[in-house]
mmCIF file of C-alpha atoms and ligand atoms in Angstrom:
data_model
loop_
_atom_site.group_PDB
_atom_site.id
_atom_site.type_symbol
_atom_site.label_atom_id
_atom_site.label_comp_id
_atom_site.label_asym_id
_atom_site.label_seq_id
_atom_site.Cartn_x
_atom_site.Cartn_y
_atom_site.Cartn_z
ATOM 1 C CA MET A 1 18.818 106.192 55.130
ATOM 2 C CA SER A 2 19.519 102.371 55.525
ATOM 3 C CA ILE A 3 22.849 101.079 55.266
ATOM 4 C CA GLU A 4 22.746 98.506 52.723
ATOM 5 C CA ARG A 5 26.739 98.873 51.471
ATOM 6 C CA ILE A 6 29.848 98.607 53.692
ATOM 7 C CA LEU A 7 33.285 99.817 52.535
ATOM 8 C CA VAL A 8 36.000 98.051 54.877
ATOM 9 C CA ILE A 9 39.441 99.629 54.434
ATOM 10 C CA GLY A 10 42.448 97.775 55.528
ATOM 11 C CA ALA A 11 42.725 94.173 54.686
ATOM 12 C CA GLY A 12 44.767 92.451 57.785
ATOM 13 C CA THR A 13 43.924 90.485 60.228
ATOM 14 C CA MET A 14 41.080 92.678 61.243
ATOM 15 C CA GLY A 15 39.426 94.031 58.089
ATOM 16 C CA ARG A 16 39.237 90.979 56.171
ATOM 17 C CA GLN A 17 37.555 89.170 58.994
ATOM 18 C CA ILE A 18 34.619 92.681 59.349
ATOM 19 C CA ALA A 19 34.151 92.472 55.513
ATOM 20 C CA MET A 20 33.174 89.001 55.777
ATOM 21 C CA ALA A 21 31.103 89.064 58.806
ATOM 22 C CA ALA A 22 29.603 92.470 56.973
ATOM 23 C CA ALA A 23 28.732 89.912 53.880
ATOM 24 C CA LEU A 24 26.943 87.434 55.872
ATOM 25 C CA ALA A 25 24.769 89.315 57.181
ATOM 26 C CA GLY A 26 23.912 90.489 53.659
ATOM 27 C CA TYR A 27 25.950 93.916 52.836
ATOM 28 C CA GLU A 28 27.008 94.784 49.926
ATOM 29 C CA THR A 29 30.467 94.838 51.185
ATOM 30 C CA THR A 30 34.080 96.128 49.723
ATOM 31 C CA LEU A 31 37.480 95.266 50.955
ATOM 32 C CA ASN A 32 40.313 97.669 50.165
ATOM 33 C CA ASP A 33 43.459 98.121 50.772
ATOM 34 C CA ILE A 34 46.309 99.563 49.109
ATOM 35 C CA ALA A 35 48.068 96.369 48.904
ATOM 36 C CA GLU A 36 47.196 93.823 46.155
ATOM 37 C CA ASN A 37 48.868 90.963 47.530
ATOM 38 C CA ALA A 38 46.971 91.444 51.125
ATOM 39 C CA LEU A 39 43.252 91.620 49.353
ATOM 40 C CA ASP A 40 44.934 88.486 47.613
ATOM 41 C CA ALA A 41 46.111 86.920 51.190
ATOM 42 C CA ALA A 42 42.340 87.949 52.334
ATOM 43 C CA ARG A 43 40.416 86.069 49.660
ATOM 44 C CA THR A 44 42.060 83.251 49.775
ATOM 45 C CA GLU A 45 41.931 82.978 53.333
ATOM 46 C CA LEU A 46 38.221 83.965 53.565
ATOM 47 C CA GLU A 47 36.846 81.125 50.913
ATOM 48 C CA GLY A 48 39.005 78.808 53.113
ATOM 49 C CA TRP A 49 37.065 79.882 56.273
ATOM 50 C CA LEU A 50 34.088 79.680 54.455
ATOM 51 C CA ALA A 51 34.557 76.164 52.370
ATOM 52 C CA SER A 52 35.473 74.984 56.273
ATOM 53 C CA ARG A 53 32.063 76.332 57.853
ATOM 54 C CA VAL A 54 30.646 74.297 54.842
ATOM 55 C CA THR A 55 32.183 71.041 55.455
ATOM 56 C CA LYS A 56 31.535 71.469 59.580
ATOM 57 C CA GLY A 57 27.387 71.793 58.429
ATOM 58 C CA LYS A 58 28.161 75.300 59.675
ATOM 59 C CA LEU A 59 26.570 76.811 56.703
ATOM 60 C CA SER A 60 25.143 76.159 53.325
ATOM 61 C CA ALA A 61 27.008 76.168 50.333
ATOM 62 C CA ASP A 62 24.457 78.220 49.355
ATOM 63 C CA GLU A 63 25.089 81.098 51.736
ATOM 64 C CA ALA A 64 28.874 80.511 51.311
ATOM 65 C CA LYS A 65 27.969 81.447 47.829
ATOM 66 C CA ALA A 66 25.830 84.008 48.398
ATOM 67 C CA ALA A 67 28.291 85.471 50.929
ATOM 68 C CA ILE A 68 31.394 85.164 48.313
ATOM 69 C CA ARG A 69 29.256 87.286 45.873
ATOM 70 C CA ARG A 70 28.536 89.975 47.867
ATOM 71 C CA LEU A 71 32.012 90.454 48.952
ATOM 72 C CA VAL A 72 34.544 92.636 46.420
ATOM 73 C CA THR A 73 37.713 93.366 46.746
ATOM 74 C CA SER A 74 39.539 96.780 45.622
ATOM 75 C CA ALA A 75 42.830 98.633 46.070
ATOM 76 C CA ASP A 76 40.849 101.627 43.652
ATOM 77 C CA LEU A 77 39.647 103.690 47.086
ATOM 78 C CA SER A 78 38.675 106.412 44.613
ATOM 79 C CA THR A 79 35.567 104.490 43.036
ATOM 80 C CA SER A 80 34.608 101.870 46.403
ATOM 81 C CA ALA A 81 33.986 105.280 48.101
ATOM 82 C CA THR A 82 31.504 106.689 46.040
ATOM 83 C CA THR A 83 28.536 103.727 47.049
ATOM 84 C CA ALA A 84 29.215 103.573 50.904
ATOM 85 C CA ASP A 85 26.887 103.795 53.420
ATOM 86 C CA LEU A 86 28.862 102.737 56.193
ATOM 87 C CA VAL A 87 32.992 102.595 56.223
ATOM 88 C CA ILE A 88 34.884 100.459 58.606
ATOM 89 C CA GLU A 89 38.273 101.506 58.878
ATOM 90 C CA ALA A 90 40.507 99.117 60.045
ATOM 91 C CA ALA A 91 44.191 99.948 58.232
ATOM 92 C CA VAL A 92 47.178 99.890 59.934
ATOM 93 C CA GLU A 93 47.461 101.795 63.142
ATOM 94 C CA LYS A 94 49.171 105.277 62.027
ATOM 95 C CA LEU A 95 47.357 108.273 62.433
ATOM 96 C CA GLU A 96 49.175 110.312 59.681
ATOM 97 C CA ILE A 97 47.858 107.539 57.653
ATOM 98 C CA LYS A 98 44.219 107.127 59.295
ATOM 99 C CA GLN A 99 43.884 111.176 58.909
ATOM 100 C CA GLN A 100 44.601 110.610 55.323
ATOM 101 C CA ILE A 101 41.597 108.176 54.606
ATOM 102 C CA PHE A 102 39.548 110.137 56.379
ATOM 103 C CA LYS A 103 40.107 113.114 54.783
ATOM 104 C CA GLN A 104 39.566 110.636 51.560
ATOM 105 C CA LEU A 105 36.653 109.340 52.525
ATOM 106 C CA GLY A 106 34.812 113.285 53.463
ATOM 107 C CA GLN A 107 35.344 113.711 49.843
ATOM 108 C CA LEU A 108 34.375 110.528 48.232
ATOM 109 C CA THR A 109 31.719 109.145 50.345
ATOM 110 C CA PRO A 110 28.407 110.132 49.782
ATOM 111 C CA PRO A 111 27.235 112.731 52.274
ATOM 112 C CA HIS A 112 24.997 110.806 54.527
ATOM 113 C CA ALA A 113 27.881 107.904 54.965
ATOM 114 C CA ILE A 114 29.177 107.392 58.705
ATOM 115 C CA LEU A 115 32.779 106.561 58.544
ATOM 116 C CA THR A 116 34.138 104.814 61.189
ATOM 117 C CA THR A 117 37.715 103.400 62.818
ATOM 118 C CA ASN A 118 38.145 99.897 64.034
ATOM 119 C CA SER A 119 41.458 101.647 66.139
ATOM 120 C CA SER A 120 42.192 99.826 69.292
ATOM 121 C CA THR A 121 44.519 102.829 70.084
ATOM 122 C CA LEU A 122 42.814 106.060 68.137
ATOM 123 C CA ALA A 123 39.642 107.638 69.238
ATOM 124 C CA SER A 124 37.640 109.039 66.922
ATOM 125 C CA SER A 125 38.270 112.502 67.544
ATOM 126 C CA HIS A 126 41.617 112.117 65.811
ATOM 127 C CA VAL A 127 40.428 111.656 62.537
ATOM 128 C CA ALA A 128 36.878 113.408 62.258
ATOM 129 C CA GLN A 129 37.507 116.741 62.411
ATOM 130 C CA ALA A 130 39.738 115.487 58.758
ATOM 131 C CA SER A 131 36.419 113.984 57.121
ATOM 132 C CA GLY A 132 34.509 117.265 57.774
ATOM 133 C CA ARG A 133 31.476 115.376 59.038
ATOM 134 C CA PRO A 134 32.639 114.738 62.688
ATOM 135 C CA ALA A 135 28.923 114.322 63.958
ATOM 136 C CA GLN A 136 29.409 111.124 61.559
ATOM 137 C CA VAL A 137 32.351 109.746 63.261
ATOM 138 C CA CYS A 138 32.630 107.451 66.147
ATOM 139 C CA ASN A 139 34.616 104.429 66.776
ATOM 140 C CA MET A 140 33.939 100.619 65.874
ATOM 141 C CA HIS A 141 35.862 98.721 67.940
ATOM 142 C CA PHE A 142 36.109 94.805 67.009
ATOM 143 C CA PHE A 143 37.921 92.475 68.599
ATOM 144 C CA ASN A 144 40.188 89.590 67.389
ATOM 145 C CA PRO A 145 38.887 87.106 65.551
ATOM 146 C CA ALA A 146 36.555 89.376 64.517
ATOM 147 C CA LEU A 147 34.449 86.724 62.967
ATOM 148 C CA VAL A 148 34.556 85.043 66.261
ATOM 149 C CA MET A 149 34.319 87.719 68.813
ATOM 150 C CA LYS A 150 30.512 89.069 69.670
ATOM 151 C CA CYS A 151 31.638 92.333 71.390
ATOM 152 C CA VAL A 152 32.038 95.721 69.658
ATOM 153 C CA GLU A 153 32.639 98.850 71.260
ATOM 154 C CA VAL A 154 30.688 101.375 69.693
ATOM 155 C CA VAL A 155 32.752 104.987 71.111
ATOM 156 C CA ARG A 156 31.781 108.146 70.522
ATOM 157 C CA ASN A 157 33.299 111.425 70.642
ATOM 158 C CA GLN A 158 32.481 114.640 71.380
ATOM 159 C CA HIS A 159 30.576 115.429 68.290
ATOM 160 C CA THR A 160 29.049 112.168 66.849
ATOM 161 C CA SER A 161 25.418 112.537 66.694
ATOM 162 C CA ASP A 162 22.445 110.283 68.086
ATOM 163 C CA HIS A 163 21.314 109.048 64.983
ATOM 164 C CA THR A 164 25.079 107.927 64.126
ATOM 165 C CA VAL A 165 24.955 105.965 67.076
ATOM 166 C CA GLU A 166 21.890 104.247 66.522
ATOM 167 C CA LYS A 167 23.026 103.323 62.952
ATOM 168 C CA VAL A 168 25.956 101.635 64.308
ATOM 169 C CA MET A 169 24.314 99.796 66.952
ATOM 170 C CA GLU A 170 21.776 98.879 64.247
ATOM 171 C CA VAL A 171 24.713 97.290 62.057
ATOM 172 C CA VAL A 172 26.137 95.965 64.718
ATOM 173 C CA ARG A 173 23.176 93.531 65.580
ATOM 174 C CA ARG A 174 22.446 92.801 62.220
ATOM 175 C CA LEU A 175 26.093 91.193 62.306
ATOM 176 C CA GLY A 176 25.254 89.256 65.245
ATOM 177 C CA LYS A 177 27.314 91.011 67.669
ATOM 178 C CA GLU A 178 26.893 92.504 71.179
ATOM 179 C CA PRO A 179 27.177 96.325 70.830
ATOM 180 C CA VAL A 180 28.620 98.193 73.676
ATOM 181 C CA LEU A 181 28.103 101.519 74.008
ATOM 182 C CA VAL A 182 31.065 103.639 75.216
ATOM 183 C CA HIS A 183 29.564 107.214 76.229
ATOM 184 C CA LYS A 184 33.998 109.024 76.599
ATOM 185 C CA GLU A 185 36.637 108.697 74.584
ATOM 186 C CA ILE A 186 39.135 106.546 76.933
ATOM 187 C CA PRO A 187 42.376 104.712 76.023
ATOM 188 C CA GLY A 188 41.991 101.065 76.054
ATOM 189 C CA PHE A 189 37.695 101.665 75.489
ATOM 190 C CA VAL A 190 36.324 99.556 78.463
ATOM 191 C CA ALA A 191 37.993 96.208 77.303
ATOM 192 C CA ASN A 192 41.079 96.567 77.403
ATOM 193 C CA ARG A 193 40.844 99.046 80.119
ATOM 194 C CA ILE A 194 39.840 95.918 82.216
ATOM 195 C CA MET A 195 42.597 93.855 80.674
ATOM 196 C CA GLY A 196 44.951 95.882 80.867
ATOM 197 C CA ALA A 197 44.496 96.059 84.982
ATOM 198 C CA MET A 198 44.442 92.416 84.675
ATOM 199 C CA GLN A 199 47.844 92.188 82.886
ATOM 200 C CA ARG A 200 49.775 94.608 84.994
ATOM 201 C CA GLU A 201 48.501 93.425 88.308
ATOM 202 C CA ALA A 202 49.897 89.892 87.269
ATOM 203 C CA LEU A 203 53.066 91.476 85.920
ATOM 204 C CA ASP A 204 53.295 92.699 89.462
ATOM 205 C CA LEU A 205 52.646 89.317 91.254
ATOM 206 C CA ALA A 206 55.376 87.863 89.043
ATOM 207 C CA ALA A 207 57.799 90.834 89.781
ATOM 208 C CA ALA A 208 57.421 90.623 93.667
ATOM 209 C CA GLY A 209 57.816 87.016 93.556
ATOM 210 C CA VAL A 210 54.255 86.290 94.908
ATOM 211 C CA ALA A 211 53.474 83.543 92.427
ATOM 212 C CA SER A 212 55.307 81.803 89.439
ATOM 213 C CA ILE A 213 54.122 82.695 85.983
ATOM 214 C CA PRO A 214 52.423 79.589 85.686
ATOM 215 C CA ASP A 215 50.746 79.474 88.702
ATOM 216 C CA ILE A 216 49.437 83.177 88.490
ATOM 217 C CA ASP A 217 48.287 81.729 85.108
ATOM 218 C CA THR A 218 46.676 78.680 86.328
ATOM 219 C CA THR A 219 44.422 80.777 88.982
ATOM 220 C CA ALA A 220 43.121 82.924 86.525
ATOM 221 C CA ARG A 221 41.840 79.529 84.379
ATOM 222 C CA THR A 222 40.780 77.889 87.546
ATOM 223 C CA ALA A 223 39.472 80.019 89.860
ATOM 224 C CA LEU A 224 38.285 83.026 87.493
ATOM 225 C CA GLY A 225 37.050 80.829 84.750
ATOM 226 C CA HIS A 226 39.326 82.447 82.153
ATOM 227 C CA PRO A 227 39.547 80.369 79.081
ATOM 228 C CA MET A 228 43.359 81.302 79.307
ATOM 229 C CA GLY A 229 45.823 83.026 81.564
ATOM 230 C CA PRO A 230 47.218 86.685 81.830
ATOM 231 C CA PHE A 231 50.794 85.766 80.452
ATOM 232 C CA GLU A 232 49.803 83.545 78.006
ATOM 233 C CA LEU A 233 46.959 85.630 76.427
ATOM 234 C CA MET A 234 50.400 88.773 76.364
ATOM 235 C CA ASP A 235 51.590 85.974 74.143
ATOM 236 C CA LEU A 236 49.248 85.293 71.826
ATOM 237 C CA VAL A 237 48.806 89.157 71.211
ATOM 238 C CA GLY A 238 52.541 89.631 71.157
ATOM 239 C CA LEU A 239 54.516 91.508 74.221
ATOM 240 C CA ASP A 240 55.973 94.006 71.566
ATOM 241 C CA VAL A 241 51.982 95.055 70.819
ATOM 242 C CA ILE A 242 51.447 95.091 74.633
ATOM 243 C CA ASP A 243 54.672 97.152 74.791
ATOM 244 C CA PHE A 244 53.127 99.294 72.220
ATOM 245 C CA ILE A 245 49.353 100.127 73.903
ATOM 246 C CA ALA A 246 51.173 100.511 76.954
ATOM 247 C CA GLN A 247 53.573 103.800 75.534
ATOM 248 C CA ALA A 248 50.511 104.909 73.454
ATOM 249 C CA THR A 249 48.148 104.763 77.102
ATOM 250 C CA TYR A 250 50.974 106.302 78.996
ATOM 251 C CA ALA A 251 51.595 109.087 76.108
ATOM 252 C CA GLU A 252 47.666 110.224 76.694
ATOM 253 C CA THR A 253 47.232 110.063 80.773
ATOM 254 C CA GLY A 254 50.380 110.183 81.446
ATOM 255 C CA ASP A 255 49.529 108.066 84.692
ATOM 256 C CA GLU A 256 52.340 106.350 86.127
ATOM 257 C CA ALA A 257 50.745 102.711 85.963
ATOM 258 C CA ASP A 258 49.926 102.918 82.359
ATOM 259 C CA LYS A 259 53.896 103.138 81.784
ATOM 260 C CA PRO A 260 54.937 99.654 80.051
ATOM 261 C CA HIS A 261 55.707 97.584 82.738
ATOM 262 C CA GLU A 262 60.022 96.645 83.353
ATOM 263 C CA LEU A 263 59.312 92.776 83.049
ATOM 264 C CA ILE A 264 57.596 93.123 79.411
ATOM 265 C CA LYS A 265 60.399 95.794 78.951
ATOM 266 C CA LEU A 266 63.143 93.300 79.426
ATOM 267 C CA LYS A 267 61.498 90.663 77.499
ATOM 268 C CA VAL A 268 60.743 92.754 74.199
ATOM 269 C CA SER A 269 64.759 93.866 74.459
ATOM 270 C CA ASP A 270 65.782 90.410 74.651
ATOM 271 C CA GLY A 271 63.463 90.004 71.142
ATOM 272 C CA HIS A 272 61.354 87.171 73.411
ATOM 273 C CA LEU A 273 57.938 88.746 71.879
ATOM 274 C CA GLY A 274 55.735 85.475 72.683
ATOM 275 C CA ARG A 275 54.613 82.868 70.300
ATOM 276 C CA LYS A 276 54.772 84.623 66.802
ATOM 277 C CA THR A 277 59.057 84.746 67.861
ATOM 278 C CA GLY A 278 59.193 80.934 69.919
ATOM 279 C CA SER A 279 59.255 82.403 72.786
ATOM 280 C CA GLY A 280 58.032 84.984 75.579
ATOM 281 C CA PHE A 281 56.727 84.020 78.838
ATOM 282 C CA TYR A 282 56.678 80.266 77.619
ATOM 283 C CA ASP A 283 58.579 78.925 74.790
ATOM 284 C CA TYR A 284 56.824 77.262 72.174
HETATM 285 N N1 NAD B 301 45.258 92.673 65.631
HETATM 286 C C1 NAD B 301 44.210 93.312 66.306
HETATM 287 O O1 NAD B 301 43.768 92.285 66.939
HETATM 288 C C2 NAD B 301 43.479 94.554 66.534
HETATM 289 C C3 NAD B 301 42.237 94.322 67.303
HETATM 290 C C4 NAD B 301 41.039 95.495 67.292
HETATM 291 C C5 NAD B 301 41.457 96.671 66.363
HETATM 292 N N2 NAD B 301 42.299 96.299 65.777
HETATM 293 C C6 NAD B 301 42.594 98.020 65.418
HETATM 294 O O2 NAD B 301 42.123 97.355 63.887
HETATM 295 C C7 NAD B 301 43.391 98.246 62.734
HETATM 296 C C8 NAD B 301 44.217 97.312 61.529
HETATM 297 O O3 NAD B 301 44.853 96.276 62.209
HETATM 298 P P1 NAD B 301 45.249 94.494 61.716
HETATM 299 O O4 NAD B 301 45.931 93.902 62.995
HETATM 300 O O5 NAD B 301 43.976 93.877 61.084
HETATM 301 O O6 NAD B 301 46.164 95.326 61.229
HETATM 302 P P2 NAD B 301 47.416 94.582 59.535
HETATM 303 O O7 NAD B 301 48.531 95.206 59.852
HETATM 304 O O8 NAD B 301 46.874 93.096 59.898
HETATM 305 O O9 NAD B 301 46.704 95.308 58.583
HETATM 306 C C9 NAD B 301 46.344 96.357 58.031
HETATM 307 C C10 NAD B 301 46.140 96.624 56.807
HETATM 308 O O10 NAD B 301 46.160 98.238 56.569
HETATM 309 C C11 NAD B 301 46.851 98.332 54.947
HETATM 310 N N3 NAD B 301 46.541 99.542 54.712
HETATM 311 C C12 NAD B 301 47.854 100.657 55.449
HETATM 312 N N4 NAD B 301 47.835 101.431 54.357
HETATM 313 C C13 NAD B 301 46.264 101.383 53.819
HETATM 314 C C14 NAD B 301 45.847 102.566 53.326
HETATM 315 N N5 NAD B 301 46.724 103.931 53.207
HETATM 316 N N6 NAD B 301 44.153 102.296 52.824
HETATM 317 C C15 NAD B 301 44.219 101.066 52.774
HETATM 318 N N7 NAD B 301 44.568 100.489 53.444
HETATM 319 C C16 NAD B 301 45.774 100.559 54.064
HETATM 320 C C17 NAD B 301 47.860 96.982 55.233
HETATM 321 O O11 NAD B 301 47.933 96.780 53.310
HETATM 322 C C18 NAD B 301 47.321 96.179 55.721
HETATM 323 O O12 NAD B 301 46.948 95.364 54.788
HETATM 324 C C19 NAD B 301 44.422 98.758 63.470
HETATM 325 O O13 NAD B 301 43.730 100.035 63.745
HETATM 326 C C20 NAD B 301 44.198 98.121 64.792
HETATM 327 O O14 NAD B 301 43.926 98.916 66.222
HETATM 328 C C21 NAD B 301 43.579 95.277 65.907
#
C-alpha cells in the first residue's frame, strides 16, 4: 500500500509547516485542528510563505498553486481521518489529549493507516495501545521550523513493525528530509539529548563563574561552529519550555543530571522566559 494521503493533526507551530512540506512533496494533505482560528492562521501564514518563495524565485507559481490545491484544512476529524494513509499528530503536548486522538484514529482511519506522533517528549508507546494497532505506530519527530530543518527522527516503540519503519522513512525522504532511525525510546531521543547535555554543561560553567554567558556563547559559535550559543538558543526556545522538558525528562529518568537547572528555575520564577518576554539570559 503506497502512502498518498497524509493527515496532520494540530495546526500550530509544527503541524502547519509539516502539512505544507507534505503538500509540496505531492501528498494529498489534510490539516486538522479543533480550533478554526488555528486553521485560518495556518492558511494565512502558509499562503504568505508560498508567495515569498515565489517572489524569491525558489518556487514556481504553478508549484505554489499545486501545493495550495493539495492542502485542505478541516476541523472535522471524523471525515478527514477516513481516507488517511499516514497520520502525523502534532497537537498540543498533553498525554490525555494525544491518547484520545489515537483512540479516535484507531476507530476512524483505514486499517492500513500508519499513525505517528511528532511529540518531542512523549514516546509513541504512550499512545500506541490506545490506537489498537501498536505495530503501526511510531514517533516522527520533526524540528522547528519544519519547512527548513532536514532531520526527522523516526523512533520505534517495542511493537513498531519493520514495515511501518520502512514506510515512514520513505515518506521522510520524499519530503526532502533526512530520516534518522532511533531504535530505542529514550527521553529526548538523539538530537535533544545532545543539545540538553550541551546546555547543562553551559549552565554549569556559567553558574561556577568559569566564563560569562556571552563568552560561553561566543565560544560555541567561534570555536565549535554552532550557529548560535547555548544561552542564545535557550532564550529563543523559551526558558519555560526548557524547564518543562527538563521536568518531563527527570520525571521519566529520575537521573539527577536531568533535573531542571537552578539558573533556569530562577529565570522562570522571575518571568524572564527569553525572547518572547523581552528578557531571558539577554535583554531584547
Ligand atoms: N514547537 C516546537 O519547537 C516543537 C518541535 C518538535 C516537536 N514538537 C511537538 O509538536 C507538537 C505540537 O507542538 P506545537 O509547538 O506545534 O504546539 P502549538 O501549541 O503551536 O499547536 C498545537 C495545536 O494543537 C491544537 N489542538 C489541541 N488539541 C487538539 C485536538 N484534540 N485535535 C486537534 N488539534 C488540537 C491546538 O488548537 C493548537 O493549534 C507537540 O507534541 C510538541 O512536542 C514541537
